[in-house]
mmCIF file of C-alpha atoms and ligand atoms in Angstrom:
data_model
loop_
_atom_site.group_PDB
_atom_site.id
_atom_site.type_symbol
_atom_site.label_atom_id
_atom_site.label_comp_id
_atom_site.label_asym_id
_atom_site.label_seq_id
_atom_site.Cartn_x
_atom_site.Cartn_y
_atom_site.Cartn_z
ATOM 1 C CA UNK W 110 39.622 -18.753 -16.408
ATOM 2 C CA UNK W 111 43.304 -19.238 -15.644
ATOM 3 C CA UNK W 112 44.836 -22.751 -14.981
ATOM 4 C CA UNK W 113 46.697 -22.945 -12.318
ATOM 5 C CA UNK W 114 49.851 -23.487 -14.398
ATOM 6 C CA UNK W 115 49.312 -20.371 -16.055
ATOM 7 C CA UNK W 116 48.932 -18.460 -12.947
ATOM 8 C CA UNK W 117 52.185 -20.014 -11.110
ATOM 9 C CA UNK W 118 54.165 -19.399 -14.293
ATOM 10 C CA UNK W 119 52.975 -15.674 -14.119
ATOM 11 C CA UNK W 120 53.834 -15.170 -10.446
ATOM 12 C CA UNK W 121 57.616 -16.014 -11.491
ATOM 13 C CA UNK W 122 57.089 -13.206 -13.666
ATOM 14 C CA UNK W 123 58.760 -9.471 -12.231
ATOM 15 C CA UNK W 124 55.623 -8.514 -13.143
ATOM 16 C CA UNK W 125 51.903 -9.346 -13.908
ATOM 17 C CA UNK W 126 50.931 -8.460 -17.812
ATOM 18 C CA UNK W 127 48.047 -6.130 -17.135
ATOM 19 C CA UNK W 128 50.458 -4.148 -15.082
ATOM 20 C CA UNK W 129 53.565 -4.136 -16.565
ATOM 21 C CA UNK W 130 55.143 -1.274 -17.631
ATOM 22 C CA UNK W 131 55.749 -2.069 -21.318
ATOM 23 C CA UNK W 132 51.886 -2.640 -21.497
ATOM 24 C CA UNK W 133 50.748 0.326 -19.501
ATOM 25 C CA UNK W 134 53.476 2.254 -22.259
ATOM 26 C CA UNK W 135 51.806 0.702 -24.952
ATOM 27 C CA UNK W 136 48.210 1.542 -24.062
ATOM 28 C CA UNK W 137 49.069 5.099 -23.644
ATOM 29 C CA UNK W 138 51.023 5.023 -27.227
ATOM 30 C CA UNK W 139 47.563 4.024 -28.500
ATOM 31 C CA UNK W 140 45.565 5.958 -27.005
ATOM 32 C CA UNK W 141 46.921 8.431 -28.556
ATOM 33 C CA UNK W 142 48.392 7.000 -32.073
ATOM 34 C CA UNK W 143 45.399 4.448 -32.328
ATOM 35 C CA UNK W 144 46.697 3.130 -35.733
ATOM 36 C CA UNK W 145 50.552 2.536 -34.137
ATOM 37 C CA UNK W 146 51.640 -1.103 -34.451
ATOM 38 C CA UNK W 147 52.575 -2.032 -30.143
ATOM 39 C CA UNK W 148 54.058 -5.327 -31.481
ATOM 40 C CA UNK W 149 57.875 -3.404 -32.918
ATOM 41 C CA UNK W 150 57.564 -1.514 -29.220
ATOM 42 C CA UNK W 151 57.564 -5.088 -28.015
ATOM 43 C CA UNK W 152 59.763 -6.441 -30.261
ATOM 44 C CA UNK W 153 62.112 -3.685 -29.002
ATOM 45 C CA UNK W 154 61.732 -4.145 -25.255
ATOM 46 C CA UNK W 155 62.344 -7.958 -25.983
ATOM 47 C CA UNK W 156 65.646 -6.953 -27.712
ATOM 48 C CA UNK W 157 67.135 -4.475 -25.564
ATOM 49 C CA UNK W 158 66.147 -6.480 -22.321
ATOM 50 C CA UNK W 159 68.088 -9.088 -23.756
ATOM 51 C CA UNK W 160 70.870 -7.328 -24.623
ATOM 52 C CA UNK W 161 70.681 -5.509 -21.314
ATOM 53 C CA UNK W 162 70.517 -8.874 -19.060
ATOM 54 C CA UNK W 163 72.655 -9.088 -16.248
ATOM 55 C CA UNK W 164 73.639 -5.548 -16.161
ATOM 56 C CA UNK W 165 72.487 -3.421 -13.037
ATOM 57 C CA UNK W 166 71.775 0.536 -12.120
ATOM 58 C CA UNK W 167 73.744 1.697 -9.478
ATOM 59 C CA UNK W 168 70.637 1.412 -7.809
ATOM 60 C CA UNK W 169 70.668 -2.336 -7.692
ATOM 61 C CA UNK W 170 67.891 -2.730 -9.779
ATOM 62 C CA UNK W 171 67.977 -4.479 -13.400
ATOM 63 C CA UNK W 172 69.045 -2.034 -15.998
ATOM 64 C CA UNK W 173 66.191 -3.074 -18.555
ATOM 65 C CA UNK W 174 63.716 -0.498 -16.208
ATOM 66 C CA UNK W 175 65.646 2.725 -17.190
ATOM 67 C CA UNK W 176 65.229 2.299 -20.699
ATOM 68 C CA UNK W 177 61.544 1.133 -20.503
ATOM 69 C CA UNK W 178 60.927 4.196 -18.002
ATOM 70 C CA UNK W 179 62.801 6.413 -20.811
ATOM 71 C CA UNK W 180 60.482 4.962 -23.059
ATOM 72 C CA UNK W 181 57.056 5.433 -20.604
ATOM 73 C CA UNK W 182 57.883 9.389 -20.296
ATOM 74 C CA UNK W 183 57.829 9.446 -24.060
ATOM 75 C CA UNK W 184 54.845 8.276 -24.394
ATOM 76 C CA UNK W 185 53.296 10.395 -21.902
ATOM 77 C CA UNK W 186 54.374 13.167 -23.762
ATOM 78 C CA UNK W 187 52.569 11.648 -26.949
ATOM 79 C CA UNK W 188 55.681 11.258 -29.266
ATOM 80 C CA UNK W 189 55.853 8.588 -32.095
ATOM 81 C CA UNK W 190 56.456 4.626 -32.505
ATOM 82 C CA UNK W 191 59.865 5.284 -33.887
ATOM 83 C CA UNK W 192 60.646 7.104 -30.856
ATOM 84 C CA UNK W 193 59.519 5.179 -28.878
ATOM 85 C CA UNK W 194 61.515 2.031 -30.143
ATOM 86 C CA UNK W 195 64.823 3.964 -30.296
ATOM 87 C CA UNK W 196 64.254 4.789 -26.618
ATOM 88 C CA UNK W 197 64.347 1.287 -25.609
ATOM 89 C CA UNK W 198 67.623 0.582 -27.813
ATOM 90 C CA UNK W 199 68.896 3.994 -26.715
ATOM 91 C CA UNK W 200 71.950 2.320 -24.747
ATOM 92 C CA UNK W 201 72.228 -0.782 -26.256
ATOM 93 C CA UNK W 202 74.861 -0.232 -28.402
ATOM 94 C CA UNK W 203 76.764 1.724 -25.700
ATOM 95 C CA UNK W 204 76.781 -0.623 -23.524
ATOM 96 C CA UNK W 205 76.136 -4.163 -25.115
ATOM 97 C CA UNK W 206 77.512 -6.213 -27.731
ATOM 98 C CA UNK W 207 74.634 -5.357 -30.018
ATOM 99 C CA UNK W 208 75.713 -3.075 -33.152
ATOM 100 C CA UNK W 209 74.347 -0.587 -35.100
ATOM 101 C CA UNK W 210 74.046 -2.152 -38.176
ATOM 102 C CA UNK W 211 72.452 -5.278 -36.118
ATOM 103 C CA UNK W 212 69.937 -3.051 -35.189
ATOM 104 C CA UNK W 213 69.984 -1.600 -38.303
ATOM 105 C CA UNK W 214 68.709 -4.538 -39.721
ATOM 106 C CA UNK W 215 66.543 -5.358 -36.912
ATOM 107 C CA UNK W 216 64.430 -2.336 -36.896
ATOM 108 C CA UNK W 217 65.753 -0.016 -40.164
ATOM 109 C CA UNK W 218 67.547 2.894 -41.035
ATOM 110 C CA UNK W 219 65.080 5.392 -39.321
ATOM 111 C CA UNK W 220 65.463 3.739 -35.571
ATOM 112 C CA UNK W 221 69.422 3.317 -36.677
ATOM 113 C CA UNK W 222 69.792 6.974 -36.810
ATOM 114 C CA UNK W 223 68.280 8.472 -33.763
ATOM 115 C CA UNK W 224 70.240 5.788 -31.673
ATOM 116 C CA UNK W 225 73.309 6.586 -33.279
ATOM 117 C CA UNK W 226 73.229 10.045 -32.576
ATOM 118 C CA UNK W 227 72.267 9.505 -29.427
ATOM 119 C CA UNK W 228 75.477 7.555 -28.672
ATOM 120 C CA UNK W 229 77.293 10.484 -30.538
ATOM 121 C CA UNK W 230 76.043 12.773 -28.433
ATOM 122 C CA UNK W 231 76.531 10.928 -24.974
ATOM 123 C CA UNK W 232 80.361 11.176 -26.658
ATOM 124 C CA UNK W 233 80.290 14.788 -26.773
ATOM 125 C CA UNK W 234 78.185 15.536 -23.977
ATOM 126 C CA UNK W 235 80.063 13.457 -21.486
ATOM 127 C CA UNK W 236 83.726 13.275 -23.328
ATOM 128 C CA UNK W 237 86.757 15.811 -22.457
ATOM 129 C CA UNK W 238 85.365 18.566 -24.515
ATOM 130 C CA UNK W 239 81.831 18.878 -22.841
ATOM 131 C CA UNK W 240 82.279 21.401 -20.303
ATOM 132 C CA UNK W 241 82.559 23.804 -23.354
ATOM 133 C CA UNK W 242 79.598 22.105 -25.166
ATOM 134 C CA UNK W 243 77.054 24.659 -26.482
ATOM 135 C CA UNK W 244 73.614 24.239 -27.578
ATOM 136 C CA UNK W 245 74.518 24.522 -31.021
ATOM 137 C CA UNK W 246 76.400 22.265 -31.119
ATOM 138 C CA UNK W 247 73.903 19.523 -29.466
ATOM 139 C CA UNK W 248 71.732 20.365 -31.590
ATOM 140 C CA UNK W 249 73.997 19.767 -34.263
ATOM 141 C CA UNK W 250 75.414 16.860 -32.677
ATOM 142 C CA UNK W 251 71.909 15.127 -32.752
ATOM 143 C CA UNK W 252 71.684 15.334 -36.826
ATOM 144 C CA UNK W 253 69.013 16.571 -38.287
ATOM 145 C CA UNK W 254 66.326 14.526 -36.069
ATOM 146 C CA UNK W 255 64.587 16.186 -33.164
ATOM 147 C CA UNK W 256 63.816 13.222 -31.382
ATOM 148 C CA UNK W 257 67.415 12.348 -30.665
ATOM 149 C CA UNK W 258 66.865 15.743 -28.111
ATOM 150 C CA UNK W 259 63.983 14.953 -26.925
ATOM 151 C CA UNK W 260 65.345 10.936 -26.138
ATOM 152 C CA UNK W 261 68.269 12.888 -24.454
ATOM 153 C CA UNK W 262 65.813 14.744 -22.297
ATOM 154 C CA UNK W 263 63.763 11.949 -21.047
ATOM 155 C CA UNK W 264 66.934 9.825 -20.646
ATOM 156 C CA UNK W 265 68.042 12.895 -18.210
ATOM 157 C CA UNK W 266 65.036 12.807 -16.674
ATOM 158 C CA UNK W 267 64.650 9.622 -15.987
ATOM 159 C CA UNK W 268 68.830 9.875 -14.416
ATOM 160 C CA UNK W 269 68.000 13.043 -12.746
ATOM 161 C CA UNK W 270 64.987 11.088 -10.871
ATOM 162 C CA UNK W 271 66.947 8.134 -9.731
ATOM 163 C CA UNK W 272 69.498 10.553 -8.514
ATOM 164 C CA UNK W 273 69.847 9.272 -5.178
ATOM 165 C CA UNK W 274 71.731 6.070 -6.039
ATOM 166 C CA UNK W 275 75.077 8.385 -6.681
ATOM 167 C CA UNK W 276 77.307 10.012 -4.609
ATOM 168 C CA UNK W 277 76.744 13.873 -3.633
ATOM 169 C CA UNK W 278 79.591 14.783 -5.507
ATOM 170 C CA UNK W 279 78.485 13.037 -8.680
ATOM 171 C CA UNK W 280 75.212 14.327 -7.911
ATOM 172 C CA UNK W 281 76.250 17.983 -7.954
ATOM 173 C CA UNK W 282 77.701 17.496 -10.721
ATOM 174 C CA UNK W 283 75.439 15.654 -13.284
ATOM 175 C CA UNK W 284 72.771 18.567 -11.804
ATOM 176 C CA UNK W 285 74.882 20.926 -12.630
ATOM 177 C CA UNK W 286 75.707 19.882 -16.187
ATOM 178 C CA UNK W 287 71.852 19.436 -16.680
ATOM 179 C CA UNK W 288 70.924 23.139 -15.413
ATOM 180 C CA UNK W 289 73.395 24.336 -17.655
ATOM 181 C CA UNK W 290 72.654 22.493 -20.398
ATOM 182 C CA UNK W 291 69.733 20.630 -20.824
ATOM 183 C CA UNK W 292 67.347 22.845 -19.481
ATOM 184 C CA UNK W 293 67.998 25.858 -21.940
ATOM 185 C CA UNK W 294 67.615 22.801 -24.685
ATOM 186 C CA UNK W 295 64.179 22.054 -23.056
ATOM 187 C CA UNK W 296 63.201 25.910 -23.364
ATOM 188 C CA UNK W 297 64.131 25.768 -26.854
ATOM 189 C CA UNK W 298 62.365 22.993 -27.641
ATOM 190 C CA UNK W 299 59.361 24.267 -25.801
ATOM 191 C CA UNK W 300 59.007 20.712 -23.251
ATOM 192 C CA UNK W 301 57.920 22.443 -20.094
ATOM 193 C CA UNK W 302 56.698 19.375 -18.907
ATOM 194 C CA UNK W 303 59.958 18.073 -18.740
ATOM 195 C CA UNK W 304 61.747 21.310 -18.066
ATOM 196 C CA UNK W 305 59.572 21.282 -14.565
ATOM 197 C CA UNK W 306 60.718 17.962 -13.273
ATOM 198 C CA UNK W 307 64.238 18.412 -14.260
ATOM 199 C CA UNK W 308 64.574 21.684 -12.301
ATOM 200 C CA UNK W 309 63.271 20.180 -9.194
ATOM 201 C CA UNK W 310 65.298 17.288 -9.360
ATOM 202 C CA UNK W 311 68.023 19.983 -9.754
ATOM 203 C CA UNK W 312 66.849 21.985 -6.839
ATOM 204 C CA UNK W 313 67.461 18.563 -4.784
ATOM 205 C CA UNK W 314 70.598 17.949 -5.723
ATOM 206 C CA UNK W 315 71.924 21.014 -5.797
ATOM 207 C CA UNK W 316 69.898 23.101 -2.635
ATOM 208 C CA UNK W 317 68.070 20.033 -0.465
ATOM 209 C CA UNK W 318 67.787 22.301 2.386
ATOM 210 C CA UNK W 319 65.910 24.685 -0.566
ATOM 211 C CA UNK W 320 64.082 21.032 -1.475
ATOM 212 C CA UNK W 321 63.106 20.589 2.037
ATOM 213 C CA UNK W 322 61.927 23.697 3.086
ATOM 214 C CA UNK W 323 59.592 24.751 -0.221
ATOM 215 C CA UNK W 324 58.062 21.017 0.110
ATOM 216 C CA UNK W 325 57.246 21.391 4.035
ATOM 217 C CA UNK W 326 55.745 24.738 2.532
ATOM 218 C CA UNK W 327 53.719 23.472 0.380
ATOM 219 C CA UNK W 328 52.387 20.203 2.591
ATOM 220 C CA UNK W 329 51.553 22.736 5.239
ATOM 221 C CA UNK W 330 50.174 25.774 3.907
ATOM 222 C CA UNK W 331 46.858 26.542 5.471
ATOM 223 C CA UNK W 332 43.530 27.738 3.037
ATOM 224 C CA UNK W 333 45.653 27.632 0.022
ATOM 225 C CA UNK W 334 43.014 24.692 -1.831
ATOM 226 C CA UNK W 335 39.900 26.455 -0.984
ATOM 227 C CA UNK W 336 41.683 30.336 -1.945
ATOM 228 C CA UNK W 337 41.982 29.416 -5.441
ATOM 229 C CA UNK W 338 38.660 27.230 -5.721
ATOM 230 C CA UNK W 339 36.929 30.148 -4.534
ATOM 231 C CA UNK W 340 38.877 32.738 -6.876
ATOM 232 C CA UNK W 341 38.079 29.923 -9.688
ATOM 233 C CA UNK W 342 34.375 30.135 -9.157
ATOM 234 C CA UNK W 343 34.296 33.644 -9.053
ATOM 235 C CA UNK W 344 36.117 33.549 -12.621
ATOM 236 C CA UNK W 345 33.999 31.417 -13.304
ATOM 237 C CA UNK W 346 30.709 33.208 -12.639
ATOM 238 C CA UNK W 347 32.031 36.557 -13.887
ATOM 239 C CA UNK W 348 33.180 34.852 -17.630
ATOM 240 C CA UNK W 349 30.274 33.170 -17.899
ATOM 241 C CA UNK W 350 27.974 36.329 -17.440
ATOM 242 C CA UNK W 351 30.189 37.763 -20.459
ATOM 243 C CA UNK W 352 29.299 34.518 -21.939
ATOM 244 C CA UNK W 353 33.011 33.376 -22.856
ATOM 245 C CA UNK W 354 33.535 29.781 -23.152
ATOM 246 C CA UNK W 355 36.100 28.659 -21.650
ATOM 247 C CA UNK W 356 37.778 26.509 -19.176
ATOM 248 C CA UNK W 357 39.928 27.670 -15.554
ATOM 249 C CA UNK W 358 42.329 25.346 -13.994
ATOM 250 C CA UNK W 359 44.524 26.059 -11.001
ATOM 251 C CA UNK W 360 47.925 25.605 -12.200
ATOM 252 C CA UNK W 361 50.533 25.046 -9.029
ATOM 253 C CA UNK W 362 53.811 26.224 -9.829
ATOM 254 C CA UNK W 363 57.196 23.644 -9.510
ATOM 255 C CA UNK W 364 58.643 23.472 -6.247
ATOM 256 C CA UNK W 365 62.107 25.692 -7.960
ATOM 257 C CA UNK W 366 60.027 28.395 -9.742
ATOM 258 C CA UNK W 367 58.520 29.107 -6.286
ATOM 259 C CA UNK W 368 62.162 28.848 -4.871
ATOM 260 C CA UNK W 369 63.589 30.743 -7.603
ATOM 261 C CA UNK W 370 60.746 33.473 -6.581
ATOM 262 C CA UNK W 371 61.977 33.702 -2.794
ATOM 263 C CA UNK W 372 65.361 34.038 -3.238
ATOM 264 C CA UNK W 373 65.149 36.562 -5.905
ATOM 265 C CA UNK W 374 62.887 38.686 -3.785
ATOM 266 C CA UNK W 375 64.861 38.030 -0.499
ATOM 267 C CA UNK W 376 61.932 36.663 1.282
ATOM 268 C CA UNK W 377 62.264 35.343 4.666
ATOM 269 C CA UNK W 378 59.321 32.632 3.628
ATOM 270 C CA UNK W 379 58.766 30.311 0.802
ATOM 271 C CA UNK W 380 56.846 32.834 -1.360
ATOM 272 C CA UNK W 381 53.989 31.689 -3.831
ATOM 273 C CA UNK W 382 51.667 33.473 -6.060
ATOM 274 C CA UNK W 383 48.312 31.164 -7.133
ATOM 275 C CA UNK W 384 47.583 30.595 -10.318
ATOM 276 C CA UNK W 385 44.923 30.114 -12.505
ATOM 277 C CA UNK W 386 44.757 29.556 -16.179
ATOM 278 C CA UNK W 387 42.218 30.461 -18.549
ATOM 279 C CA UNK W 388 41.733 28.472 -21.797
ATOM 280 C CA UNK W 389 39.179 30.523 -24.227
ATOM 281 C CA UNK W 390 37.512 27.756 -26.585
ATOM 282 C CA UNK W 391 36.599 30.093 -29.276
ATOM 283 C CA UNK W 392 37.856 33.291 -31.527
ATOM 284 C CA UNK W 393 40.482 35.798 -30.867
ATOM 285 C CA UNK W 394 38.322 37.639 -29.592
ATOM 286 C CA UNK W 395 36.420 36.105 -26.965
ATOM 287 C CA UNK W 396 40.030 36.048 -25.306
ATOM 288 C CA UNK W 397 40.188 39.653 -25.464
ATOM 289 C CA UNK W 398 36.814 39.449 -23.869
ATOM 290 C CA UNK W 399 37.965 37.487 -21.349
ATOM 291 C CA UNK W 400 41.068 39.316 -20.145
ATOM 292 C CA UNK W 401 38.704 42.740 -20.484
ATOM 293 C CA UNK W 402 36.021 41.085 -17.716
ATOM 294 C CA UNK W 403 38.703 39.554 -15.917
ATOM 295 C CA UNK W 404 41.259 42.748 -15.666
ATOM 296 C CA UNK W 405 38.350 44.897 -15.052
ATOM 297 C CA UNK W 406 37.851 43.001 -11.982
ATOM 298 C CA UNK W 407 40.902 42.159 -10.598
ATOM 299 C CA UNK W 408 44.049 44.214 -11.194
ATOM 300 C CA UNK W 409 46.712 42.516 -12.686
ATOM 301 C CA UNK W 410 49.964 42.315 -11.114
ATOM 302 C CA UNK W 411 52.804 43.598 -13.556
ATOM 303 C CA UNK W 412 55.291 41.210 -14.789
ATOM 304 C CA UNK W 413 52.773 38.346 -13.543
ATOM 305 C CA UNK W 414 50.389 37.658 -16.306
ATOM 306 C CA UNK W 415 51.062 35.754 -19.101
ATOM 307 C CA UNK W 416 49.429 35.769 -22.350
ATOM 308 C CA UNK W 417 49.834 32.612 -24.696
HETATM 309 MN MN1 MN R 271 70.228 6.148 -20.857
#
């Protein structure tokens, strides 16, 4: 076991090492990639906490946690080592004395790249010129590496979610900026998952009386849970009589598509359609078999179901 040495000198620690989130990042990263080397995503962390030290959110809390939570959403999403290393070095040479051919030299050209255009496009995105910024030109402005976008998403994500710290008016307008921009870059991209929690961090800055009212909707909603378990079952039943093999999950819409929905129809209520989604583990057509049982039962409502 433990000495107690070891365990006092961990309690100074912010945090205990089977918990921490640089481990819990790591562990995902493998799970995943389970031949990716953890010890350069360490390596990283070490540098750019270093680099980072002393410096503050507006929060109040150390600066070293946006990074690493930069870097944690990225590996949720299953994206590479490299990535994952220029995520944790993604302001460092913004905002420290460390330079890019340092880090360069610390971690190679590859890393070197995708935090350089990141910097270059915090430059255009933010400088004089960026209310006029198109997506072409971000997406020119980020080279010819993808992952510099998909950095500048999760950085935004991770901003958009510790929102709270700023004042309303810079709140408006970062939201703003990220509607207009950065969530057409996610639908071109294809990140939904990202796209999702940006918009509702959007809705909250922008509407909170729209925040407030579609999440008392949704916390109160009566029979909701057990309407869709019973509407999975009977899919359920009915596809596997036309022995399809498949899988149906519930799928609950964000809290702004579901806004979105109520002010475009000029509801008086929150207004909500449930959802289920039907993944056909097979041929083409045992999909076509599905929708035929499934349609054949239940009409579909136009403009409502989508085919992938
Ligand atoms: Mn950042």
């Amino acid at each position: 076991g433990e000495s107690g040495l070891t365990r006092r000198l961990k309690s100074l620690l912010p945090w205990s090492t089977d918990t921490d989130p640089v481990s819990t990042l790591i562990r995902t990263h493998k799970s995943i990639h389970s031949d990716a080397d953890p010890g350069i995503v360490r390596h990283a962390y070490e540098t750019a906490e270093r680099m980072h030290r002393g410096q503050m959110r507006k929060s109040g809390e150390p600066f070293i946690t946006h990074p690493v939570a930069v870097a944690a959403i990225l590996s949720d999403l299953g994206m590479d080592t490299v990535t994952l290393v220029a995520a944790m070095l993604h302001d460092t040479v913004e905002d420290t004395s460390y330079t890019i051919a340092a880090l360069e030299s610390d971690f190679g050209p590859e890393v070197a790249l995708i935090v350089d255009g990141l910097t270059k496009f915090d430059k255009l995105f933010f400088g004089e010129a960026a209310e006029a910024e198109t997506l072409r030109k971000l997406i020119i402005a980020a080279g010819r590496d993808v992952r510099v976008l998909v950095i500048k998403l999760a950085d935004r994500l991770h901003n958009m979610r510790t929102l709270d710290a700023r004042s309303t008016k810079s709140q408006q307008r970062i939201a703003t900026a990220t509607r207009d921009v950065l969530v057409p870059l996610c639908d071109r991209l294809g990140i939904q998952v990202i796209k999702r929690d940006l918009e509702d961090c959007i809705l909250k800055a922008l509407s909170p009386s729209g925040y407030a009212l579609i999440t008392e909707y949704l916390a109160q909603r009566e029979g909701w849970n057990e309407y869709l378990e019973r509407a999975r079952s009977a899919f359920t039943t009915e596809l596997k009589n036309g022995r399809v093999d498949c899988k149906i999950t519930v799928r609950p819409r964000h809290l702004y598509s579901i806004w979105k929905d109520t002010v475009a129809g000029r509801h008086s209520e929150p207004h909500d359609l449930p959802r289920l989604v039907v993944q056909v583990d097979g041929d083409d057509m045992d999909c076509y078999a599905a929708l035929g049982i499934i349609h054949g039962r239940w009409r579909p409502v136009p403009g409502r179901f989508k085919d992938f």
